[in-house]
CSV table of C-alpha atoms in Angstrom, one decimal:
chain,number,residue,atom,x,y,z
A,1,MET,CA,8.3,-9.0,21.9
A,2,SER,CA,9.2,-5.3,21.2
A,3,ARG,CA,7.6,-3.1,18.6
A,4,ASP,CA,10.9,-3.1,16.7
A,5,LYS,CA,11.0,-6.9,16.7
A,6,PHE,CA,7.4,-7.1,15.5
A,7,CYS,CA,8.2,-4.7,12.7
A,8,GLU,CA,11.2,-6.9,11.7
A,9,GLU,CA,8.9,-9.9,11.6
A,10,VAL,CA,6.4,-8.2,9.4
A,11,LYS,CA,9.2,-7.2,7.1
A,12,ALA,CA,10.6,-10.7,7.0
A,13,LYS,CA,7.2,-12.5,6.5
A,14,PHE,CA,5.8,-10.0,3.9
A,15,PRO,CA,8.7,-8.6,1.9
A,16,SER,CA,6.7,-7.3,-1.1
A,17,ILE,CA,4.5,-4.9,0.8
A,18,SER,CA,7.3,-4.1,3.2
A,19,THR,CA,9.5,-2.9,0.3
A,20,LEU,CA,6.6,-0.6,-0.7
A,21,ALA,CA,6.3,0.6,3.0
A,22,ASP,CA,10.1,1.2,3.1
A,23,LYS,CA,9.8,3.4,0.0
A,24,GLU,CA,7.0,5.3,1.5
A,25,TYR,CA,9.0,5.7,4.7
A,26,PHE,CA,11.9,7.1,2.7
A,27,ARG,CA,9.6,9.4,0.8
A,28,LEU,CA,8.3,10.9,4.0
A,29,TRP,CA,11.3,10.7,6.3
A,30,GLY,CA,14.4,10.1,4.2
A,31,ASP,CA,16.9,7.9,5.9
A,32,PHE,CA,16.0,9.3,9.4
A,33,GLU,CA,15.7,6.6,12.0
A,34,SER,CA,14.9,7.1,15.6
A,35,ASP,CA,13.5,5.1,18.5
A,36,LEU,CA,10.1,5.7,16.8
A,37,TYR,CA,11.2,4.3,13.5
A,38,SER,CA,9.0,1.1,13.7
A,39,TYR,CA,6.0,3.2,14.9
A,40,SER,CA,6.3,5.5,11.9
A,41,TRP,CA,6.9,2.5,9.6
A,42,PHE,CA,3.5,1.1,10.5
A,43,GLU,CA,1.9,4.3,9.2
A,44,CYS,CA,3.9,3.9,6.0
A,45,LEU,CA,2.7,0.3,5.8
A,46,ALA,CA,-0.9,1.5,5.9
A,47,ASN,CA,-0.1,4.1,3.2
A,48,ALA,CA,1.5,1.4,1.0
A,49,LEU,CA,-1.6,-0.8,1.4
A,50,ASN,CA,-3.9,2.1,0.6
A,51,ASN,CA,-1.9,2.5,-2.7
A,52,GLU,CA,-2.3,-1.2,-3.4
A,53,MET,CA,-6.1,-1.0,-2.7
A,54,GLY,CA,-6.3,2.0,-5.1
A,55,LYS,CA,-4.6,0.0,-7.8
A,56,GLY,CA,-7.2,-2.8,-7.5
A,57,LYS,CA,-4.9,-5.4,-5.9
A,58,PRO,CA,-7.1,-8.2,-4.5
A,59,PRO,CA,-7.5,-8.3,-0.8
A,60,LYS,CA,-6.5,-12.0,-0.7
A,61,ASP,CA,-3.0,-10.8,-1.5
A,62,TYR,CA,-2.8,-9.3,2.0
A,63,GLN,CA,-5.0,-11.6,4.0
A,64,GLY,CA,-1.9,-13.2,5.7
A,65,LEU,CA,-0.6,-9.7,6.6
A,66,PHE,CA,-3.9,-8.8,8.2
A,67,THR,CA,-4.0,-12.0,10.1
A,68,PHE,CA,-0.5,-11.5,11.3
A,69,ILE,CA,-1.1,-8.0,12.5
A,70,SER,CA,-4.4,-9.1,14.1
A,71,ASN,CA,-2.5,-11.7,16.1
A,72,GLY,CA,0.1,-9.1,17.0
A,73,LEU,CA,-2.7,-7.0,18.5
A,74,LEU,CA,-3.8,-10.0,20.6
A,75,ILE,CA,-0.4,-11.0,22.0
A,76,GLY,CA,1.7,-7.8,21.6
A,77,ASP,CA,2.8,-5.4,24.4
A,78,GLU,CA,1.3,-1.9,24.7
A,79,ASP,CA,3.8,-0.4,22.2
A,80,ILE,CA,2.8,-3.0,19.5
A,81,LYS,CA,-0.9,-2.4,20.2
A,82,LYS,CA,-0.5,1.3,19.9
A,83,ALA,CA,1.4,1.1,16.7
A,84,ILE,CA,-1.2,-1.2,15.2
A,85,ASP,CA,-4.1,0.9,16.5
A,86,VAL,CA,-2.9,4.5,15.9
A,87,ALA,CA,-0.2,4.2,13.2
A,88,PHE,CA,-1.6,1.4,11.1
A,89,VAL,CA,-5.4,1.0,11.5
A,90,GLU,CA,-6.3,4.6,11.8
A,91,ASN,CA,-4.5,5.3,8.5
A,92,LEU,CA,-6.0,2.5,6.5
A,93,PHE,CA,-8.5,3.3,3.7
A,94,TRP,CA,-7.3,7.0,3.4
A,95,ASN,CA,-8.2,8.2,-0.1
A,96,VAL,CA,-9.1,4.7,-1.3
A,97,PRO,CA,-12.0,4.3,-3.7
A,98,LEU,CA,-15.2,3.2,-2.0
A,99,ASN,CA,-15.5,-0.1,-3.9
A,100,ALA,CA,-12.0,-1.1,-2.9
A,101,CYS,CA,-12.6,-0.1,0.7
A,102,GLU,CA,-15.6,-2.5,0.9
A,103,LEU,CA,-13.6,-5.4,-0.4
A,104,TYR,CA,-10.7,-4.8,2.0
A,105,TRP,CA,-13.0,-4.1,4.9
A,106,ASN,CA,-14.5,-7.5,4.4
A,107,ALA,CA,-11.1,-9.1,4.5
A,108,LEU,CA,-10.0,-7.3,7.7
A,109,PRO,CA,-10.1,-9.3,10.9
A,110,GLU,CA,-12.8,-8.2,13.4
A,111,ASN,CA,-10.3,-6.8,16.0
A,112,LEU,CA,-8.8,-4.5,13.4
A,113,LYS,CA,-12.3,-3.4,12.3
A,114,ASP,CA,-13.1,-2.7,15.9
A,115,LEU,CA,-10.1,-0.4,16.2
A,116,TYR,CA,-11.0,1.4,13.0
A,117,PHE,CA,-14.6,1.9,13.9
A,118,GLY,CA,-13.6,3.0,17.4
A,119,PHE,CA,-11.6,5.9,16.0
A,120,HIS,CA,-13.5,6.8,12.8
A,121,ARG,CA,-17.0,5.9,14.2
A,122,LYS,CA,-18.0,4.6,10.7
A,123,LYS,CA,-16.9,2.1,8.1
A,124,PRO,CA,-14.6,3.4,5.4
A,125,TYR,CA,-17.2,3.1,2.7
């Protein structure tokens, strides 16, 4: 499966957060689309989740998304893995209150935690 196809599947399975990610993409990039659209979109997905965390949305609302992305990391090609690692996980928890970070960290699958910790060298809280 390609990164673009994986992005389409995330959008189809999780339309509410995907709509917020689309708005974030438009805010940052306008209607610009390139062959890196889906890569950049995963960064916008992380930003949308950060906003949701900051608003106090419960982590259980996004457990299915985290599991789906975790599975994508396990079975995806290198482009998918890079988008999950660099565009998505590295941008999670940016400017999120510490108490929300801890709740969401506990809901994050271990392989995504490993990526986060591998880059940041610490938990987000």
